[in-house]
Coordinates of C-alpha atoms (C1' of nucleotides) in Angstrom, one line a residue:
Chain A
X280 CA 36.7 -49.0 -24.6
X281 CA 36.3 -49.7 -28.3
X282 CA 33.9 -48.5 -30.7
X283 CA 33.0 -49.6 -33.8
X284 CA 30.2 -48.4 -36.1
X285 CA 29.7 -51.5 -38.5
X286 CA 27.4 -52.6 -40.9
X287 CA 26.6 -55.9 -38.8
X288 CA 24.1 -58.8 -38.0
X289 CA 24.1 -60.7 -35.0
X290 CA 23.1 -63.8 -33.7
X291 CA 23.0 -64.6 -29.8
X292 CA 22.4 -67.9 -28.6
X293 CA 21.8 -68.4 -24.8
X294 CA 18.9 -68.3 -22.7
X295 CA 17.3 -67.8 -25.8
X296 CA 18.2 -67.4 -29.3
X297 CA 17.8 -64.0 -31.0
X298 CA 18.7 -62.6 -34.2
X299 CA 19.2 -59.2 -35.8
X300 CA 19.2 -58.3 -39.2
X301 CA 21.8 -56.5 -41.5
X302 CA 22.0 -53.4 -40.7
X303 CA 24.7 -50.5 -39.4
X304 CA 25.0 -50.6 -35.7
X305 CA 27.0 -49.1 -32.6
X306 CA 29.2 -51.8 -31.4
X307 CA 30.4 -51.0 -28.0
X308 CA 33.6 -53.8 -26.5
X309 CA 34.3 -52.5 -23.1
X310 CA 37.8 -53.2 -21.4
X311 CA 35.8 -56.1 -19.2
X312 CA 35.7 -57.6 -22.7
X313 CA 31.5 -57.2 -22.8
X314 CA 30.0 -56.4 -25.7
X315 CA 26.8 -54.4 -26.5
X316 CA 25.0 -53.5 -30.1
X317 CA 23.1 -50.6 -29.6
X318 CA 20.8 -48.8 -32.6
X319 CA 20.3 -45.4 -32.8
X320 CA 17.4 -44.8 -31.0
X321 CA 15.0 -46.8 -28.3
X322 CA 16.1 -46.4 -24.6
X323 CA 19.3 -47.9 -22.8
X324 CA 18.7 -51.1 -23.4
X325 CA 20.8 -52.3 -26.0
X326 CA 19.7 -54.7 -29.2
X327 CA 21.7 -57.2 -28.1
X328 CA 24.9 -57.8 -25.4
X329 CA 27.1 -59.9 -23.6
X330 CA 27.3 -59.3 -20.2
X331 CA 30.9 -60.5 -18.2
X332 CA 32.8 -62.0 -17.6
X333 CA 33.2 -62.8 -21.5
X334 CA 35.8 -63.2 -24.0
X335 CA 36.1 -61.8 -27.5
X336 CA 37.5 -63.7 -30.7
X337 CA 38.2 -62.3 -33.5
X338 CA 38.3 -64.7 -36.5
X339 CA 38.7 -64.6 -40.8
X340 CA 34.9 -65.3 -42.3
X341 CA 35.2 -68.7 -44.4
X342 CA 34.5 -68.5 -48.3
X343 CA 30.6 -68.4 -48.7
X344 CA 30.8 -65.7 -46.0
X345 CA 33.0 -63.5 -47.8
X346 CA 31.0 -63.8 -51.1
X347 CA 28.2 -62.6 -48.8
X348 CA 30.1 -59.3 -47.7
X349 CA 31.2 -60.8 -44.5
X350 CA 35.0 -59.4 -43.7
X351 CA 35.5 -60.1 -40.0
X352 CA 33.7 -62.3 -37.3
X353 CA 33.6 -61.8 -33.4
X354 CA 32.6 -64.4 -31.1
X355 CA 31.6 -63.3 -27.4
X356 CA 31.3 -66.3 -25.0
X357 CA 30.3 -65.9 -21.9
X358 CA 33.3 -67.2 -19.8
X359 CA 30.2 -69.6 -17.2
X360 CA 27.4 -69.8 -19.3
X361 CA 28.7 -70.8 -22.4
X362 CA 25.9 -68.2 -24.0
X363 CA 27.5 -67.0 -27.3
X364 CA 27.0 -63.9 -29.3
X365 CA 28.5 -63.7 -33.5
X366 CA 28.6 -60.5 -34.9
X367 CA 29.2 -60.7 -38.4
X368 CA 31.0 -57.3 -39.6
X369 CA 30.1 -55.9 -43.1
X370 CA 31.2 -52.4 -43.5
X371 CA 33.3 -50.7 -40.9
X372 CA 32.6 -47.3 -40.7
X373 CA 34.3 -45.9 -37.7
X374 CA 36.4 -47.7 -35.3
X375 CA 38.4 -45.9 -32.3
X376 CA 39.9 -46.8 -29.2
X377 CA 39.4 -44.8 -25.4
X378 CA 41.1 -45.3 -22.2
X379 CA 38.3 -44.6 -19.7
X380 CA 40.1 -45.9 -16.5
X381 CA 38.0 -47.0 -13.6
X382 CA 34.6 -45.4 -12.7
X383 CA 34.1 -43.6 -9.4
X384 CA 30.0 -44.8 -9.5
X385 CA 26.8 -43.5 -8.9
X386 CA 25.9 -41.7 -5.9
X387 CA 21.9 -42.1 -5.2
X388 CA 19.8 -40.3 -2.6
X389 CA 16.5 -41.5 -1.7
X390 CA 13.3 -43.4 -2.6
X391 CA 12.3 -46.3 -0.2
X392 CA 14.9 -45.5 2.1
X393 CA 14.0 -42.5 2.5
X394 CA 10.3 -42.9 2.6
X395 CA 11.1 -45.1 5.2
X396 CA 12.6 -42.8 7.3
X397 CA 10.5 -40.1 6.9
X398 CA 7.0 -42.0 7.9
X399 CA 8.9 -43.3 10.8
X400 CA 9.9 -39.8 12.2
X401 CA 6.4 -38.7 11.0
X402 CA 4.3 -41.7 12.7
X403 CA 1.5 -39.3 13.3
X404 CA 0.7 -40.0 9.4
X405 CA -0.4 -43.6 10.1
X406 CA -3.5 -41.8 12.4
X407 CA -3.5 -39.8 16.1
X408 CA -2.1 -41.8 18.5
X409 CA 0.0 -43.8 16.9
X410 CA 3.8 -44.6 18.0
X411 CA 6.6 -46.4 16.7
X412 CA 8.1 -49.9 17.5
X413 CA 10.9 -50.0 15.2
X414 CA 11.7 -49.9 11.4
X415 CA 12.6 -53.1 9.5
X416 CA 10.9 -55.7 12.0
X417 CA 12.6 -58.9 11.5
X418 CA 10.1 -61.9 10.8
X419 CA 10.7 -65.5 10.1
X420 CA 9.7 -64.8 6.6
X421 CA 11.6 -61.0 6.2
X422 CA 11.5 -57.8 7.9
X423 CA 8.1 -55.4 8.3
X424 CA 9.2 -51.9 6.7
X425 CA 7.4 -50.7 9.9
X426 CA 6.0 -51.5 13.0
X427 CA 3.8 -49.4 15.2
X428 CA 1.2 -49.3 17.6
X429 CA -2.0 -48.1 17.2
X430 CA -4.1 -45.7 20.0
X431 CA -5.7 -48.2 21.2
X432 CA -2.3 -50.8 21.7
X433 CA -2.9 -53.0 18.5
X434 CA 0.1 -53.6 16.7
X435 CA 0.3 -52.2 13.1
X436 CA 2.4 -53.5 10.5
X437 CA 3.5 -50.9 7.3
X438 CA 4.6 -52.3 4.0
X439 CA 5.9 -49.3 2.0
X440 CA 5.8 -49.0 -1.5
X441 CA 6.5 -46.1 -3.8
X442 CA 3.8 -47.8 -6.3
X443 CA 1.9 -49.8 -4.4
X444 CA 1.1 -53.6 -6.5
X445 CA -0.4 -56.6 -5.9
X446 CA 2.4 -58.1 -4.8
X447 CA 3.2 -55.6 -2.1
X448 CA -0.4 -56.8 -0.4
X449 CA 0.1 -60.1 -0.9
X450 CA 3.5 -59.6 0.8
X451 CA 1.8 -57.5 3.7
X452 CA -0.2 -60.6 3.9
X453 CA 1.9 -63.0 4.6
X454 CA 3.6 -61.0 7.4
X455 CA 0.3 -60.3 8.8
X456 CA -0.8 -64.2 8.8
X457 CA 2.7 -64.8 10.4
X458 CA 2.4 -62.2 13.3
X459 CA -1.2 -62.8 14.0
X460 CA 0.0 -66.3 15.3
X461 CA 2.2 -64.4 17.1
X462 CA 0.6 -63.7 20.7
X463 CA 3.2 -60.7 21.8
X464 CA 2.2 -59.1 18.9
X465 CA -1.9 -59.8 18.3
X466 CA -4.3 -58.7 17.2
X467 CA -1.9 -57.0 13.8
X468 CA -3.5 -54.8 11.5
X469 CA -1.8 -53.9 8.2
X470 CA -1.5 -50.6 6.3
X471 CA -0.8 -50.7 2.6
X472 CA 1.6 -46.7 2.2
X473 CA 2.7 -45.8 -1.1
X474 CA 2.9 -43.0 -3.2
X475 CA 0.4 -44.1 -5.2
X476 CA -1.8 -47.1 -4.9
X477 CA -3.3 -48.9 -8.0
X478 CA -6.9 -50.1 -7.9
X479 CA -6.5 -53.8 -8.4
X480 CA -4.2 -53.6 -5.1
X481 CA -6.9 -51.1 -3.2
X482 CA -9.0 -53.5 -4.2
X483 CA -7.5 -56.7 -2.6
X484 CA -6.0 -55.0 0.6
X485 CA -9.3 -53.5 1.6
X486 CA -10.8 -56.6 0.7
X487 CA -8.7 -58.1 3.3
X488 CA -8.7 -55.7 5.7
X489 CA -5.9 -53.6 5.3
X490 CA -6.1 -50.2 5.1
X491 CA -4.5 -48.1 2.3
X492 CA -2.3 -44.7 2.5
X493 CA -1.0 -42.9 0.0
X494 CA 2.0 -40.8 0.9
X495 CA 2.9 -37.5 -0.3
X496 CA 6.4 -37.8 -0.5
X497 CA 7.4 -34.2 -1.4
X498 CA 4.6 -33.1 1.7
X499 CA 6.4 -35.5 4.0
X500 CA 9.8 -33.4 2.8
X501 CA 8.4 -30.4 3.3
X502 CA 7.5 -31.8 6.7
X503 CA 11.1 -32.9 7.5
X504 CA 12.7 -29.4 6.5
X505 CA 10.5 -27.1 8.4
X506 CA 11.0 -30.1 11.8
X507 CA 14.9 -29.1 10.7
X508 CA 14.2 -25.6 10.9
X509 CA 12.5 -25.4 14.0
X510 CA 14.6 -28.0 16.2
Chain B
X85 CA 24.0 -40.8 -33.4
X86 CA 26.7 -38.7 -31.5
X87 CA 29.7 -40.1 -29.8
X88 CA 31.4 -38.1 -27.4
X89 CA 33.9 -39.6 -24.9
X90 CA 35.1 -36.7 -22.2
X91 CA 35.8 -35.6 -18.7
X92 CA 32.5 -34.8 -17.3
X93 CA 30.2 -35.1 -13.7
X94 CA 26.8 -35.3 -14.3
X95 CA 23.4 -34.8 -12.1
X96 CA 20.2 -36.4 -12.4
X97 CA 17.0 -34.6 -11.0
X98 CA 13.7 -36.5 -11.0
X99 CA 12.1 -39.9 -9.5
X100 CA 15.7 -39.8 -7.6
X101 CA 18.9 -37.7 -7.3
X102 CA 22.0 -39.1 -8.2
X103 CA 25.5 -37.5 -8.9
X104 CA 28.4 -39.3 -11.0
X105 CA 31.6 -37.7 -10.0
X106 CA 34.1 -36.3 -12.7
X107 CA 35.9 -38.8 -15.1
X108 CA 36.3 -40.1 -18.3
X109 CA 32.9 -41.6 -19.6
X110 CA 31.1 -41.8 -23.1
X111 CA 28.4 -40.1 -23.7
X112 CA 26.0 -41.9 -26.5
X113 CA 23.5 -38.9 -28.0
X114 CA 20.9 -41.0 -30.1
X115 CA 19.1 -39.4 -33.2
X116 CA 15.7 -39.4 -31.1
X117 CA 17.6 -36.6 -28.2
X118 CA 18.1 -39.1 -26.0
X119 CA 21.1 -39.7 -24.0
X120 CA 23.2 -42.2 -22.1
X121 CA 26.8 -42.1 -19.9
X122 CA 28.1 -44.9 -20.3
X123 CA 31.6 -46.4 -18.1
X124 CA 34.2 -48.6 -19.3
X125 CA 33.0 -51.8 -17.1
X126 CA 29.6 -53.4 -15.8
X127 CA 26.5 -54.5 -17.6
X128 CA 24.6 -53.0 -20.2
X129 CA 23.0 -50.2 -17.7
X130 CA 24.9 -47.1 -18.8
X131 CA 25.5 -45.1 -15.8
X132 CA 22.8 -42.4 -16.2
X133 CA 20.6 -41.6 -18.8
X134 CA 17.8 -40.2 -20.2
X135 CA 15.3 -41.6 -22.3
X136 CA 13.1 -40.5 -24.6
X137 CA 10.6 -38.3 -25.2
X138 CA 13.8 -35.8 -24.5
X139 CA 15.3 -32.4 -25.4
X140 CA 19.3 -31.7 -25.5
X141 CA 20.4 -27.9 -24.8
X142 CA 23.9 -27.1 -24.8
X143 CA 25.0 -24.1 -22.7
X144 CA 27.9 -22.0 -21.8
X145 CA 29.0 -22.5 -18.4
X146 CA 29.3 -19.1 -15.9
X147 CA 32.3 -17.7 -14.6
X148 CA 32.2 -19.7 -11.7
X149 CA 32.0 -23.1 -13.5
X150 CA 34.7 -21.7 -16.3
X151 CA 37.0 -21.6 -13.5
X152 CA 36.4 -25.0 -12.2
X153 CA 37.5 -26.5 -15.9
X154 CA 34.0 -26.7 -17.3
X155 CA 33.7 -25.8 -20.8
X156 CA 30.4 -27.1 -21.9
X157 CA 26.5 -27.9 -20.0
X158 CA 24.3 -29.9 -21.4
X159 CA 20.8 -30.5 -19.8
X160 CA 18.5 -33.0 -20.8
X161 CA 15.2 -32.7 -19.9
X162 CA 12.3 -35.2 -20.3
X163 CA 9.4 -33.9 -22.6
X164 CA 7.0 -35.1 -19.6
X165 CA 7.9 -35.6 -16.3
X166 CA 10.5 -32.9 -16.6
X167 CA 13.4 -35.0 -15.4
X168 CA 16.2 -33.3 -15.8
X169 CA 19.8 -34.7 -16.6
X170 CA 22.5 -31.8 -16.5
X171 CA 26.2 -33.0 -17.6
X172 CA 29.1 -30.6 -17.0
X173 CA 31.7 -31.4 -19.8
X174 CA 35.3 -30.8 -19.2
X175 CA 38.0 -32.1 -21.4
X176 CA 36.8 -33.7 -24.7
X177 CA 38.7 -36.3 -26.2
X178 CA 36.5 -37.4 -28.7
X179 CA 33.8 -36.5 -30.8
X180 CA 31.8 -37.9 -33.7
X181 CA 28.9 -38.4 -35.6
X182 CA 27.0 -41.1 -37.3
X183 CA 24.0 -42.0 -39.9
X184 CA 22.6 -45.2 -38.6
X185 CA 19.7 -45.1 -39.9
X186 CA 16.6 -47.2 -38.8
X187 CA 17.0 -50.9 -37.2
X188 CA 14.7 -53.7 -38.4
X189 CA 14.9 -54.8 -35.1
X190 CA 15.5 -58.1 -32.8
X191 CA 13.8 -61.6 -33.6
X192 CA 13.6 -63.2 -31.0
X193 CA 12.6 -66.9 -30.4
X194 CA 11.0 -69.1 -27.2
X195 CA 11.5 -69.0 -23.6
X196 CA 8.2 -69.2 -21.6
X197 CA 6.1 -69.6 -24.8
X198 CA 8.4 -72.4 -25.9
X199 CA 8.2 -74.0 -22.5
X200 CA 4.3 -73.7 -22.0
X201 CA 3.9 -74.9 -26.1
X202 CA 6.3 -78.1 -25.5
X203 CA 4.6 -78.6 -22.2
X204 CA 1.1 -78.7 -23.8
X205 CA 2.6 -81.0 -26.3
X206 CA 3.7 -83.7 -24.1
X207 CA 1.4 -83.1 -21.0
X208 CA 2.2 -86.3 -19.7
X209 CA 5.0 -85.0 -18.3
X210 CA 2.7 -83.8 -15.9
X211 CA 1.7 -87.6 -14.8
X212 CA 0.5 -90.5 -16.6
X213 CA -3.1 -90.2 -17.9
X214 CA -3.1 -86.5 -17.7
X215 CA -4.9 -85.0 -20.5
X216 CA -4.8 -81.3 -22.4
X217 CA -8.4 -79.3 -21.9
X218 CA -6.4 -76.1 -23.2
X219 CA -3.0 -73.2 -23.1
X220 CA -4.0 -69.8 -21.9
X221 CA -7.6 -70.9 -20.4
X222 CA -9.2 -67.6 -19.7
X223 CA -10.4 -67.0 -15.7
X224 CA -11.5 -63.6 -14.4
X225 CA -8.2 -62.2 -13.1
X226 CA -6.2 -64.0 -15.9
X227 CA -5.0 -66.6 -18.4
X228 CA -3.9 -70.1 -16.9
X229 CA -0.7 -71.7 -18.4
X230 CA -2.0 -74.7 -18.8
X231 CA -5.5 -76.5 -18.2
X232 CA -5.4 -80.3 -17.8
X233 CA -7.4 -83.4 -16.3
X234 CA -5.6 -86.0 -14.1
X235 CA -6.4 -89.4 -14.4
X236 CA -9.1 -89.4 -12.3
X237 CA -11.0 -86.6 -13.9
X238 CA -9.8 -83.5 -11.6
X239 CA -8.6 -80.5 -12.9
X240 CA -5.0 -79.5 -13.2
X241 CA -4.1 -75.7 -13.2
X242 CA -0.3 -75.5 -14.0
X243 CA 1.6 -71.9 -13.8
X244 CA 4.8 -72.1 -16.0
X245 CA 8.1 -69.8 -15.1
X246 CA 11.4 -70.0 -16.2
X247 CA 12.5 -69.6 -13.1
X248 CA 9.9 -70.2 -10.1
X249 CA 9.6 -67.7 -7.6
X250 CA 7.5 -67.2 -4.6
X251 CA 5.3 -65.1 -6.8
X252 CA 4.6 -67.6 -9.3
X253 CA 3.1 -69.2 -6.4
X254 CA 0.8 -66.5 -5.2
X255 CA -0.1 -66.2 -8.7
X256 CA -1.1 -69.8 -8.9
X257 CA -3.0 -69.8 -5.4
X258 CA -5.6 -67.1 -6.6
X259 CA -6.1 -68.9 -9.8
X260 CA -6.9 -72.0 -7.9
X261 CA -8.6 -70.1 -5.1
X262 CA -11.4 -68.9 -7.4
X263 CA -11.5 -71.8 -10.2
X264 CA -12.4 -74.3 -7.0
X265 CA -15.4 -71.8 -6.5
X266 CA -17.0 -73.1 -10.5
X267 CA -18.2 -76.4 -9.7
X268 CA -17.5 -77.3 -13.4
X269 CA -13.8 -76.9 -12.7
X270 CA -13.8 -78.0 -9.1
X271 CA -12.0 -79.9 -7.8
X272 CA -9.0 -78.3 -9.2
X273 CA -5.3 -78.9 -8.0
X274 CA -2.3 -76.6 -8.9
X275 CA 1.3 -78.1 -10.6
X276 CA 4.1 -75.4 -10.3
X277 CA 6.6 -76.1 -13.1
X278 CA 9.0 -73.9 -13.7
X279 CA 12.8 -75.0 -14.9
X280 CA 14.4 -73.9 -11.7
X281 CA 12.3 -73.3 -8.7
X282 CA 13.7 -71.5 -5.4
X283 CA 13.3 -73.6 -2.2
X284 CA 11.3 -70.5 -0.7
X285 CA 8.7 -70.9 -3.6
X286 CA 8.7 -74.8 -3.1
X287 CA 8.2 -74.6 0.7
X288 CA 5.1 -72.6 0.0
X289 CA 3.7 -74.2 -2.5
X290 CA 3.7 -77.5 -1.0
X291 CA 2.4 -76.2 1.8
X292 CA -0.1 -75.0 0.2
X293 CA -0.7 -78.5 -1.8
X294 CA 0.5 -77.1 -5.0
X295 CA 2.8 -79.9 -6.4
X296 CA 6.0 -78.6 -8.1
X297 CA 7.6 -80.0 -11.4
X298 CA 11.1 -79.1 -12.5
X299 CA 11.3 -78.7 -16.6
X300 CA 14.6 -79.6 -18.1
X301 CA 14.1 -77.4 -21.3
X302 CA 16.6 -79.2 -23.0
X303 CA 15.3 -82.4 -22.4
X304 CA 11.6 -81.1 -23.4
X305 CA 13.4 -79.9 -26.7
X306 CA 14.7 -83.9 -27.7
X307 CA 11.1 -84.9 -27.4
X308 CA 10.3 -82.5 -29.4
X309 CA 12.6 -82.8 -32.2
X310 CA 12.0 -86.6 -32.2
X311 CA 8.7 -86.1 -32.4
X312 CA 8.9 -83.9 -35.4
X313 CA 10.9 -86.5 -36.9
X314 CA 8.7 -89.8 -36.3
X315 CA 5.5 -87.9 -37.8
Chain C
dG285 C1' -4.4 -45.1 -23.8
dT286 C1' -3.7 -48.0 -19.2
dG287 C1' -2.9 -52.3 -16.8
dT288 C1' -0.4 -56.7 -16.4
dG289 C1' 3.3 -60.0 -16.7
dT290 C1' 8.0 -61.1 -18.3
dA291 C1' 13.1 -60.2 -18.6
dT292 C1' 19.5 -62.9 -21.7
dC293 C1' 16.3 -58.2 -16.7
dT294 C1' 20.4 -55.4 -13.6
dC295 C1' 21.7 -54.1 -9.1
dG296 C1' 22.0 -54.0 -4.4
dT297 C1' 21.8 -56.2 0.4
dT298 C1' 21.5 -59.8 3.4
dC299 C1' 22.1 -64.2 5.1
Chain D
dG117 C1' 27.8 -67.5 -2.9
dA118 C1' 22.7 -67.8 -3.0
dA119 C1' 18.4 -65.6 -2.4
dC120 C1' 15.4 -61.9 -2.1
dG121 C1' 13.6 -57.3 -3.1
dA122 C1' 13.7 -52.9 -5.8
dG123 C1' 14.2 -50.5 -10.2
dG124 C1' 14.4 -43.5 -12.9
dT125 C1' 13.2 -50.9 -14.1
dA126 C1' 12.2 -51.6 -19.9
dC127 C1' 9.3 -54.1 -22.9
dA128 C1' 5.5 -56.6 -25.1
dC129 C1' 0.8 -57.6 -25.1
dA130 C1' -4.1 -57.5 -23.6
dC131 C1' -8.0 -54.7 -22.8

DNA sequence: GTGTGTATCTCGTTC
DNA sequence: GAACGAGGTACACAC
């Protein structure tokens, strides 16, 4: 990894085109040959980047450029796309060189996943009498987080959100069309779980009959240690 | 900003845990106390980070941790939600710092906008005799791309993506769902145009009776420049 | 402020 | 490899 602190504008053109002004800049070139411009603040996003597989050329800036203050350019092209990305260097204020060698990655623990797991060991949550059919229910159209049965044998399908959105209902509602053709499986109702539910989707899934339930994830936790404890 | 490149593992604590194992990464420490880890490889998502509203405090490690080759902690914590980031620094084989200063920021230039504008401007792509009644026609749950007339006098509601997904198509479907209930509208039909659009969105869409229109933006972009040459 | 829609989204997983 | 869903999404814009 190389990094350069430059006085530098940019220019990408792409998907889009973009610009960015003079002005002094982190340029990081990674040993893929990607490049990103970060500024000194904002979040992880950089200004501007090129993702790989991309190549990096180096080349003198013509006359006019050099009257400008222009000492060095880089071209980035993206090795498919063809997107391009010129920095035009000014002032080079730092420049160093790292050897990084390959990174072992992220290790993650839980959110749907594990939501997921623990409102299928803890069924009872959906209402008394309530028992499970299976987790990921495969559909024509993609699989039901989960499916249970209710205490009276309907069949009720889960979509599990940690925020629940419009879109989650609308997904629940497609399933729920689907499966209600279905005669092993009707009459279906749905249930709407997420951590927390915003109005507009309330709104809509009780509007269409499905009922909402917001999950307490650190609760359903707490539920899974102390059924750890005891068994 | 601060530029540190070292032997470290670092933890996150909040929405999710995650844990990067030891090695050589850069750690980026902008002026604003926020903080990313960044590998030599992938995209422009640095590894971990926090962002800000966020607090650095560097610590001295116990015995236990001296032992194990740490020399340094540093915990991040979010001024809010109390996320926490904790990296354990071993070796450091670089460290520096920098005045950026403040960045005028990225100008950016068309994509959807561009598409919907050029659109508008030559609506008979949509069809012969198709007419513009306006961009961005207001309804009660949100803007329309685009509001035409077909030849024969019916409305045409057209939702614009760059890329058309299946929820472009739910989208369109409540906007027509509730503009065929204002008999000054009704009846209206629905055009999905996106540049690319995903056979899983098409399916629905016809089904649904929503006619779909691939946009060749580059194509849309000749009429346009010809256009601004002839007048 | 919150809510909504887009993204050069990125990143995984599945088919 | 394509497609689909999730994200510690981030980000801009409307209300």
């Amino acid at each position: 990894m190389r990094l350069v602190i430059a006085q530098c504008s940019v220019d990408y053109a792409g998907r889009l085109s973009a610009h960015l002004p003079l002005a002094t800049r982190l340029l990081m070139l990674k040993s893929d040959g990607s490049l990103l411009v970060h500024s000194d603040g904002g979040s992880y996003k950089p200004l501007n980047w090129m993702s790989p597989p991309c190549s990096l050329a180096v080349s003198q800036p013509d006359e006019l450029q050099v009257e400008a203050g222009i000492t060095e350019l880089w071209t980035v092209t993206h090795a498919k796309t063809a997107d391009q990305l010129i920095v035009s260097i000014y002032e080079v204020q730092h420049d160093s060189a790292h050897e990084l060698g390959v990174d072992p990655g992220l290790i993650k623990d839980g959110v749907e996943a594990h939501l997921q797991k623990l409102l299928a060991e803890h069924i009872h949550l959906l209402g008394d009498g309530h028992t499970l059919v299976r987790r990921e229910y495969m559909t024509a159209i993609g699989p039901v987080d989960i499916l249970a049965r209710d205490a009276s044998g309907a069949s009720v399908a889960v979509e599990l959100k940690r925020r629940g959105d419009i879109d989650g209902v609308e997904q629940l509602t497609r399933y729920l069309e689907l499966m209600n053709r279905d005669p092993h499986l009707a009459p279906v109702v749905g249930v709407f779980a997420a951590q927390q539910i915003k109005p507009q989707a309330r709104m809509l899934a009780e509007d269409r009959g499905i009922r909402c339930l917001v999950l307490d994830y650190d609760a359903m936790r707490g539920l899974d240690d102390t059924a750890s404890k005891l068994f």
